mmCIF file of C-alpha atoms in Angstrom:
data_model
loop_
_atom_site.group_PDB
_atom_site.id
_atom_site.type_symbol
_atom_site.label_atom_id
_atom_site.label_comp_id
_atom_site.label_asym_id
_atom_site.label_seq_id
_atom_site.Cartn_x
_atom_site.Cartn_y
_atom_site.Cartn_z
ATOM 1 C CA MET D 1 -14.415 -21.165 -2.596
ATOM 2 C CA GLU D 2 -14.896 -19.105 -5.768
ATOM 3 C CA GLU D 3 -18.491 -18.216 -4.862
ATOM 4 C CA GLN D 4 -17.552 -17.183 -1.320
ATOM 5 C CA LEU D 5 -14.667 -15.037 -2.575
ATOM 6 C CA ALA D 6 -16.917 -13.322 -5.126
ATOM 7 C CA GLU D 7 -19.426 -12.525 -2.355
ATOM 8 C CA ASN D 8 -16.671 -11.169 -0.120
ATOM 9 C CA VAL D 9 -15.159 -8.990 -2.857
ATOM 10 C CA ALA D 10 -18.609 -7.608 -3.696
ATOM 11 C CA ALA D 11 -19.294 -6.876 -0.005
ATOM 12 C CA VAL D 12 -15.985 -5.028 0.453
ATOM 13 C CA GLN D 13 -16.528 -3.059 -2.756
ATOM 14 C CA GLN D 14 -19.967 -2.072 -1.465
ATOM 15 C CA GLN D 15 -18.439 -0.868 1.803
ATOM 16 C CA ILE D 16 -15.884 1.110 -0.194
ATOM 17 C CA ALA D 17 -18.640 2.710 -2.293
ATOM 18 C CA GLU D 18 -20.684 3.669 0.776
ATOM 19 C CA ALA D 19 -17.673 5.131 2.606
ATOM 20 C CA ALA D 20 -16.668 7.078 -0.503
ATOM 21 C CA LYS D 21 -20.200 8.447 -0.846
ATOM 22 C CA ARG D 22 -20.208 9.572 2.786
ATOM 23 C CA SER D 23 -17.057 11.587 2.102
ATOM 24 C CA GLY D 24 -18.382 13.097 -1.139
ATOM 25 C CA ARG D 25 -16.199 10.936 -3.356
ATOM 26 C CA ASP D 26 -16.733 8.275 -5.991
ATOM 27 C CA ALA D 27 -15.923 4.610 -5.437
ATOM 28 C CA SER D 28 -13.620 4.754 -8.467
ATOM 29 C CA ASP D 29 -11.366 7.095 -6.455
ATOM 30 C CA VAL D 30 -10.420 4.174 -4.186
ATOM 31 C CA CYS D 31 -8.358 1.127 -5.208
ATOM 32 C CA LEU D 32 -8.858 -2.113 -3.305
ATOM 33 C CA VAL D 33 -5.505 -3.823 -2.653
ATOM 34 C CA GLY D 34 -6.215 -7.450 -1.813
ATOM 35 C CA VAL D 35 -3.701 -8.588 0.809
ATOM 36 C CA THR D 36 -2.849 -12.225 0.115
ATOM 37 C CA LYS D 37 -0.121 -12.879 2.682
ATOM 38 C CA TYR D 38 -1.979 -15.713 4.445
ATOM 39 C CA VAL D 39 -3.261 -17.616 1.398
ATOM 40 C CA ASP D 40 -1.684 -19.891 -1.185
ATOM 41 C CA VAL D 41 -1.342 -19.395 -4.934
ATOM 42 C CA ALA D 42 -4.570 -21.269 -5.721
ATOM 43 C CA THR D 43 -6.605 -19.030 -3.408
ATOM 44 C CA THR D 44 -4.835 -15.951 -4.733
ATOM 45 C CA ARG D 45 -5.755 -16.980 -8.282
ATOM 46 C CA ALA D 46 -9.370 -17.437 -7.184
ATOM 47 C CA LEU D 47 -9.350 -13.937 -5.687
ATOM 48 C CA VAL D 48 -8.211 -12.516 -9.021
ATOM 49 C CA ALA D 49 -10.984 -14.464 -10.763
ATOM 50 C CA ALA D 50 -13.421 -12.875 -8.286
ATOM 51 C CA GLY D 51 -12.405 -9.443 -9.581
ATOM 52 C CA CYS D 52 -9.551 -8.274 -7.336
ATOM 53 C CA ARG D 53 -6.606 -7.554 -9.639
ATOM 54 C CA THR D 54 -4.426 -5.377 -7.406
ATOM 55 C CA LEU D 55 -2.696 -7.566 -4.848
ATOM 56 C CA GLY D 56 -0.448 -6.751 -1.904
ATOM 57 C CA GLU D 57 2.168 -8.932 -0.240
ATOM 58 C CA ASN D 58 4.053 -8.312 3.008
ATOM 59 C CA ARG D 59 7.017 -10.614 2.369
ATOM 60 C CA PRO D 60 9.274 -10.038 -0.624
ATOM 61 C CA GLN D 61 10.060 -13.719 -1.210
ATOM 62 C CA VAL D 62 6.359 -14.611 -1.340
ATOM 63 C CA LEU D 63 5.712 -11.734 -3.720
ATOM 64 C CA TRP D 64 8.486 -12.957 -6.028
ATOM 65 C CA GLU D 65 7.116 -16.500 -5.976
ATOM 66 C CA LYS D 66 3.492 -15.592 -6.571
ATOM 67 C CA SER D 67 4.196 -13.002 -9.248
ATOM 68 C CA SER D 68 6.327 -15.577 -11.080
ATOM 69 C CA GLU D 69 3.708 -18.315 -10.826
ATOM 70 C CA MET D 70 0.871 -15.986 -11.872
ATOM 71 C CA GLN D 71 2.457 -14.298 -14.863
ATOM 72 C CA ASP D 72 -0.448 -15.486 -17.020
ATOM 73 C CA LEU D 73 -2.863 -13.230 -15.106
ATOM 74 C CA ASP D 74 -3.411 -9.481 -15.349
ATOM 75 C CA VAL D 75 -2.301 -8.513 -11.833
ATOM 76 C CA ARG D 76 -0.679 -5.425 -10.334
ATOM 77 C CA TRP D 77 1.551 -6.444 -7.428
ATOM 78 C CA HIS D 78 2.155 -4.067 -4.525
ATOM 79 C CA MET D 79 4.833 -4.541 -1.867
ATOM 80 C CA ILE D 80 3.174 -3.436 1.369
ATOM 81 C CA GLY D 81 5.420 -4.877 4.102
ATOM 82 C CA HIS D 82 8.810 -3.919 5.463
ATOM 83 C CA LEU D 83 11.455 -4.171 2.745
ATOM 84 C CA GLN D 84 15.110 -4.885 3.479
ATOM 85 C CA ARG D 85 17.679 -3.359 1.174
ATOM 86 C CA ASN D 86 19.129 -6.725 0.135
ATOM 87 C CA LYS D 87 15.725 -7.664 -1.307
ATOM 88 C CA VAL D 88 15.192 -4.479 -3.300
ATOM 89 C CA LYS D 89 16.417 -5.592 -6.728
ATOM 90 C CA ARG D 90 14.020 -8.488 -7.254
ATOM 91 C CA THR D 91 11.183 -6.575 -5.615
ATOM 92 C CA VAL D 92 11.609 -3.637 -7.993
ATOM 93 C CA GLU D 93 11.436 -6.054 -10.915
ATOM 94 C CA SER D 94 8.203 -7.646 -9.631
ATOM 95 C CA THR D 95 6.075 -4.748 -8.390
ATOM 96 C CA ALA D 96 3.987 -1.884 -9.656
ATOM 97 C CA LEU D 97 4.192 0.039 -6.360
ATOM 98 C CA ILE D 98 6.226 -0.176 -3.144
ATOM 99 C CA HIS D 99 4.180 1.197 -0.223
ATOM 100 C CA SER D 100 6.638 0.802 2.619
ATOM 101 C CA CYS D 101 9.591 3.112 1.956
ATOM 102 C CA ASP D 102 10.633 3.969 5.483
ATOM 103 C CA SER D 103 14.223 5.263 5.257
ATOM 104 C CA LEU D 104 16.506 7.272 2.994
ATOM 105 C CA ARG D 105 18.878 4.293 2.799
ATOM 106 C CA LEU D 106 16.064 2.172 1.358
ATOM 107 C CA LEU D 107 15.108 4.917 -1.100
ATOM 108 C CA ASN D 108 18.721 5.130 -2.288
ATOM 109 C CA SER D 109 18.781 1.349 -2.787
ATOM 110 C CA ILE D 110 15.575 1.556 -4.832
ATOM 111 C CA GLN D 111 17.132 4.348 -6.877
ATOM 112 C CA ALA D 112 20.151 2.147 -7.642
ATOM 113 C CA ALA D 113 17.940 -0.801 -8.602
ATOM 114 C CA GLY D 114 15.837 1.430 -10.830
ATOM 115 C CA LEU D 115 18.923 2.722 -12.604
ATOM 116 C CA GLN D 116 20.211 -0.815 -13.095
ATOM 117 C CA SER D 117 16.931 -2.114 -14.518
ATOM 118 C CA GLY D 118 16.049 1.026 -16.473
ATOM 119 C CA LYS D 119 12.750 1.240 -14.607
ATOM 120 C CA LEU D 120 11.024 4.236 -13.041
ATOM 121 C CA VAL D 121 9.962 2.850 -9.660
ATOM 122 C CA ASP D 122 6.748 4.119 -8.075
ATOM 123 C CA VAL D 123 6.934 4.329 -4.281
ATOM 124 C CA LEU D 124 5.089 5.654 -1.262
ATOM 125 C CA LEU D 125 6.731 7.141 1.818
ATOM 126 C CA GLU D 126 5.712 5.328 4.989
ATOM 127 C CA VAL D 127 4.896 7.679 7.873
ATOM 128 C CA ASN D 128 4.664 6.645 11.524
ATOM 129 C CA VAL D 129 1.545 8.654 12.350
ATOM 130 C CA SER D 130 0.873 6.855 15.657
ATOM 131 C CA GLY D 131 4.335 7.479 17.087
ATOM 132 C CA GLU D 132 4.690 3.857 18.216
ATOM 133 C CA THR D 133 8.347 2.903 18.597
ATOM 134 C CA ALA D 134 7.757 -0.573 17.142
ATOM 135 C CA LYS D 135 6.449 0.840 13.866
ATOM 136 C CA HIS D 136 8.546 1.629 10.817
ATOM 137 C CA GLY D 137 8.303 4.915 8.972
ATOM 138 C CA PHE D 138 9.399 8.510 8.889
ATOM 139 C CA SER D 139 8.133 10.848 11.575
ATOM 140 C CA PRO D 140 5.623 13.470 10.400
ATOM 141 C CA ASP D 141 8.175 16.191 11.193
ATOM 142 C CA GLU D 142 10.648 14.671 8.724
ATOM 143 C CA MET D 143 8.405 14.898 5.663
ATOM 144 C CA ALA D 144 9.681 18.177 4.246
ATOM 145 C CA SER D 145 13.349 17.171 4.543
ATOM 146 C CA VAL D 146 12.715 13.680 3.147
ATOM 147 C CA ILE D 147 10.911 15.080 0.102
ATOM 148 C CA GLU D 148 13.813 17.464 -0.473
ATOM 149 C CA ALA D 149 16.279 14.556 -0.228
ATOM 150 C CA VAL D 150 14.300 12.541 -2.799
ATOM 151 C CA GLU D 151 14.655 15.171 -5.555
ATOM 152 C CA PRO D 152 17.959 13.816 -6.987
ATOM 153 C CA LEU D 153 16.638 10.229 -7.053
ATOM 154 C CA THR D 154 15.403 10.335 -10.627
ATOM 155 C CA SER D 155 14.749 6.596 -10.995
ATOM 156 C CA LEU D 156 11.967 6.682 -8.448
ATOM 157 C CA ARG D 157 8.691 8.570 -8.281
ATOM 158 C CA VAL D 158 7.012 9.277 -4.947
ATOM 159 C CA THR D 159 3.317 9.010 -5.727
ATOM 160 C CA GLY D 160 2.049 9.439 -2.172
ATOM 161 C CA LEU D 161 2.166 8.484 1.494
ATOM 162 C CA MET D 162 1.348 5.336 3.475
ATOM 163 C CA CYS D 163 0.597 4.618 7.122
ATOM 164 C CA MET D 164 -0.769 2.048 9.542
ATOM 165 C CA ALA D 165 -3.018 3.066 12.412
ATOM 166 C CA GLY D 166 -1.737 2.332 15.890
ATOM 167 C CA LEU D 167 -2.486 -1.156 17.200
ATOM 168 C CA GLY D 168 -3.975 0.236 20.364
ATOM 169 C CA SER D 169 -5.686 3.221 18.757
ATOM 170 C CA GLY D 170 -9.397 3.687 19.377
ATOM 171 C CA GLN D 171 -11.682 4.900 16.608
ATOM 172 C CA GLN D 172 -11.095 8.585 17.351
ATOM 173 C CA ASP D 173 -7.333 8.091 17.389
ATOM 174 C CA VAL D 174 -7.469 6.135 14.130
ATOM 175 C CA ARG D 175 -9.386 8.952 12.468
ATOM 176 C CA ARG D 176 -6.918 11.508 13.817
ATOM 177 C CA GLU D 177 -3.961 9.473 12.508
ATOM 178 C CA PHE D 178 -5.496 9.131 9.042
ATOM 179 C CA ASP D 179 -6.375 12.824 8.986
ATOM 180 C CA LEU D 180 -2.745 13.603 9.855
ATOM 181 C CA LEU D 181 -1.484 11.620 6.860
ATOM 182 C CA ARG D 182 -3.880 13.442 4.536
ATOM 183 C CA GLU D 183 -2.802 16.795 5.955
ATOM 184 C CA LEU D 184 0.870 15.880 5.428
ATOM 185 C CA LEU D 185 0.145 14.999 1.809
ATOM 186 C CA GLU D 186 -1.698 18.260 1.205
ATOM 187 C CA SER D 187 0.789 20.490 3.012
ATOM 188 C CA ASN D 188 3.836 19.048 1.225
ATOM 189 C CA ARG D 189 2.362 18.947 -2.272
ATOM 190 C CA ALA D 190 3.033 22.581 -3.148
ATOM 191 C CA GLY D 191 6.597 23.120 -4.295
ATOM 192 C CA ALA D 192 7.431 19.413 -4.374
ATOM 193 C CA PRO D 193 10.055 18.374 -6.950
ATOM 194 C CA PRO D 194 8.946 16.795 -10.260
ATOM 195 C CA ASN D 195 9.493 13.227 -9.028
ATOM 196 C CA VAL D 196 7.234 13.766 -5.986
ATOM 197 C CA GLU D 197 3.567 13.783 -7.033
ATOM 198 C CA LEU D 198 1.783 13.151 -3.700
ATOM 199 C CA ARG D 199 -1.579 11.988 -5.019
ATOM 200 C CA GLU D 200 -1.994 8.581 -3.320
ATOM 201 C CA LEU D 201 -2.885 7.836 0.302
ATOM 202 C CA SER D 202 -2.429 4.204 1.308
ATOM 203 C CA MET D 203 -4.165 3.703 4.638
ATOM 204 C CA GLY D 204 -6.762 1.428 6.149
ATOM 205 C CA MET D 205 -7.000 -2.336 6.565
ATOM 206 C CA SER D 206 -9.928 -4.692 7.205
ATOM 207 C CA ARG D 207 -10.676 -3.192 10.618
ATOM 208 C CA ASP D 208 -10.573 0.464 9.619
ATOM 209 C CA PHE D 209 -10.643 0.922 5.835
ATOM 210 C CA GLU D 210 -14.005 2.714 5.873
ATOM 211 C CA VAL D 211 -12.630 5.333 8.294
ATOM 212 C CA ALA D 212 -9.561 5.628 6.044
ATOM 213 C CA ILE D 213 -11.701 6.276 2.966
ATOM 214 C CA GLU D 214 -13.667 8.947 4.821
ATOM 215 C CA ALA D 215 -10.292 10.560 5.636
ATOM 216 C CA GLY D 216 -9.183 10.501 1.985
ATOM 217 C CA ALA D 217 -7.576 7.091 1.316
ATOM 218 C CA THR D 218 -7.050 6.206 -2.341
ATOM 219 C CA LEU D 219 -5.568 2.755 -1.604
ATOM 220 C CA VAL D 220 -6.975 0.428 1.070
ATOM 221 C CA ARG D 221 -5.130 -2.758 2.039
ATOM 222 C CA VAL D 222 -7.752 -5.387 2.847
ATOM 223 C CA GLY D 223 -7.002 -9.016 3.697
ATOM 224 C CA SER D 224 -9.125 -10.890 6.231
ATOM 225 C CA SER D 225 -12.440 -9.397 5.062
ATOM 226 C CA LEU D 226 -11.834 -10.867 1.596
ATOM 227 C CA PHE D 227 -11.254 -14.393 2.900
ATOM 228 C CA ARG D 228 -14.041 -14.546 5.487
ATOM 229 C CA GLY D 229 -15.888 -17.866 5.506
ATOM 230 C CA LEU D 230 -13.225 -19.830 3.646
ATOM 231 C CA ARG D 231 -12.145 -23.200 5.036
#
């Protein structure tokens, strides 16, 4: 397993480097977030040994469990799935970055948890760039008002934006959706309050992370490509 994982990590990193080069960027500009939602702790540990030290989980309870069981390893945990407000406190304590902030109520809950724990919580605002009703996230038109509403929330820091391409989107639509997220980041950066930095773009998964990098992604959330060939 370890050898296969090392090969997979190297292959994905090579794809990242080539996509970054095509867009005039350096591979070091892009962080690989290894999505471990379908694998157990032993496989997750093996992935870290293969060189992937930033890990993303979709389910809060699994993130809590794995981060607790892997405290001996140098890992940065990211919460990338939908987060309910009643699971905020433990998630804030366990993560380096929450990607999926999709409502002002959730942001206020994170603010309260940050105040309680004395922690400055790094978050991304999730944007529904595809317009699909089943997807979570703010609408693109809400960005300016959401950023304004975040200013008093001094226990959190908005470091960027996150999105998922539409499930039925073709390659041209995917590129358009990723370009939209980058444009939203750039257009809302000027005049943003001190706790809104807008430097990270979390977009792209196994099927489309190269397109995301070409559009400006700084964080790519890759799962299945890392575990290809494992039994």
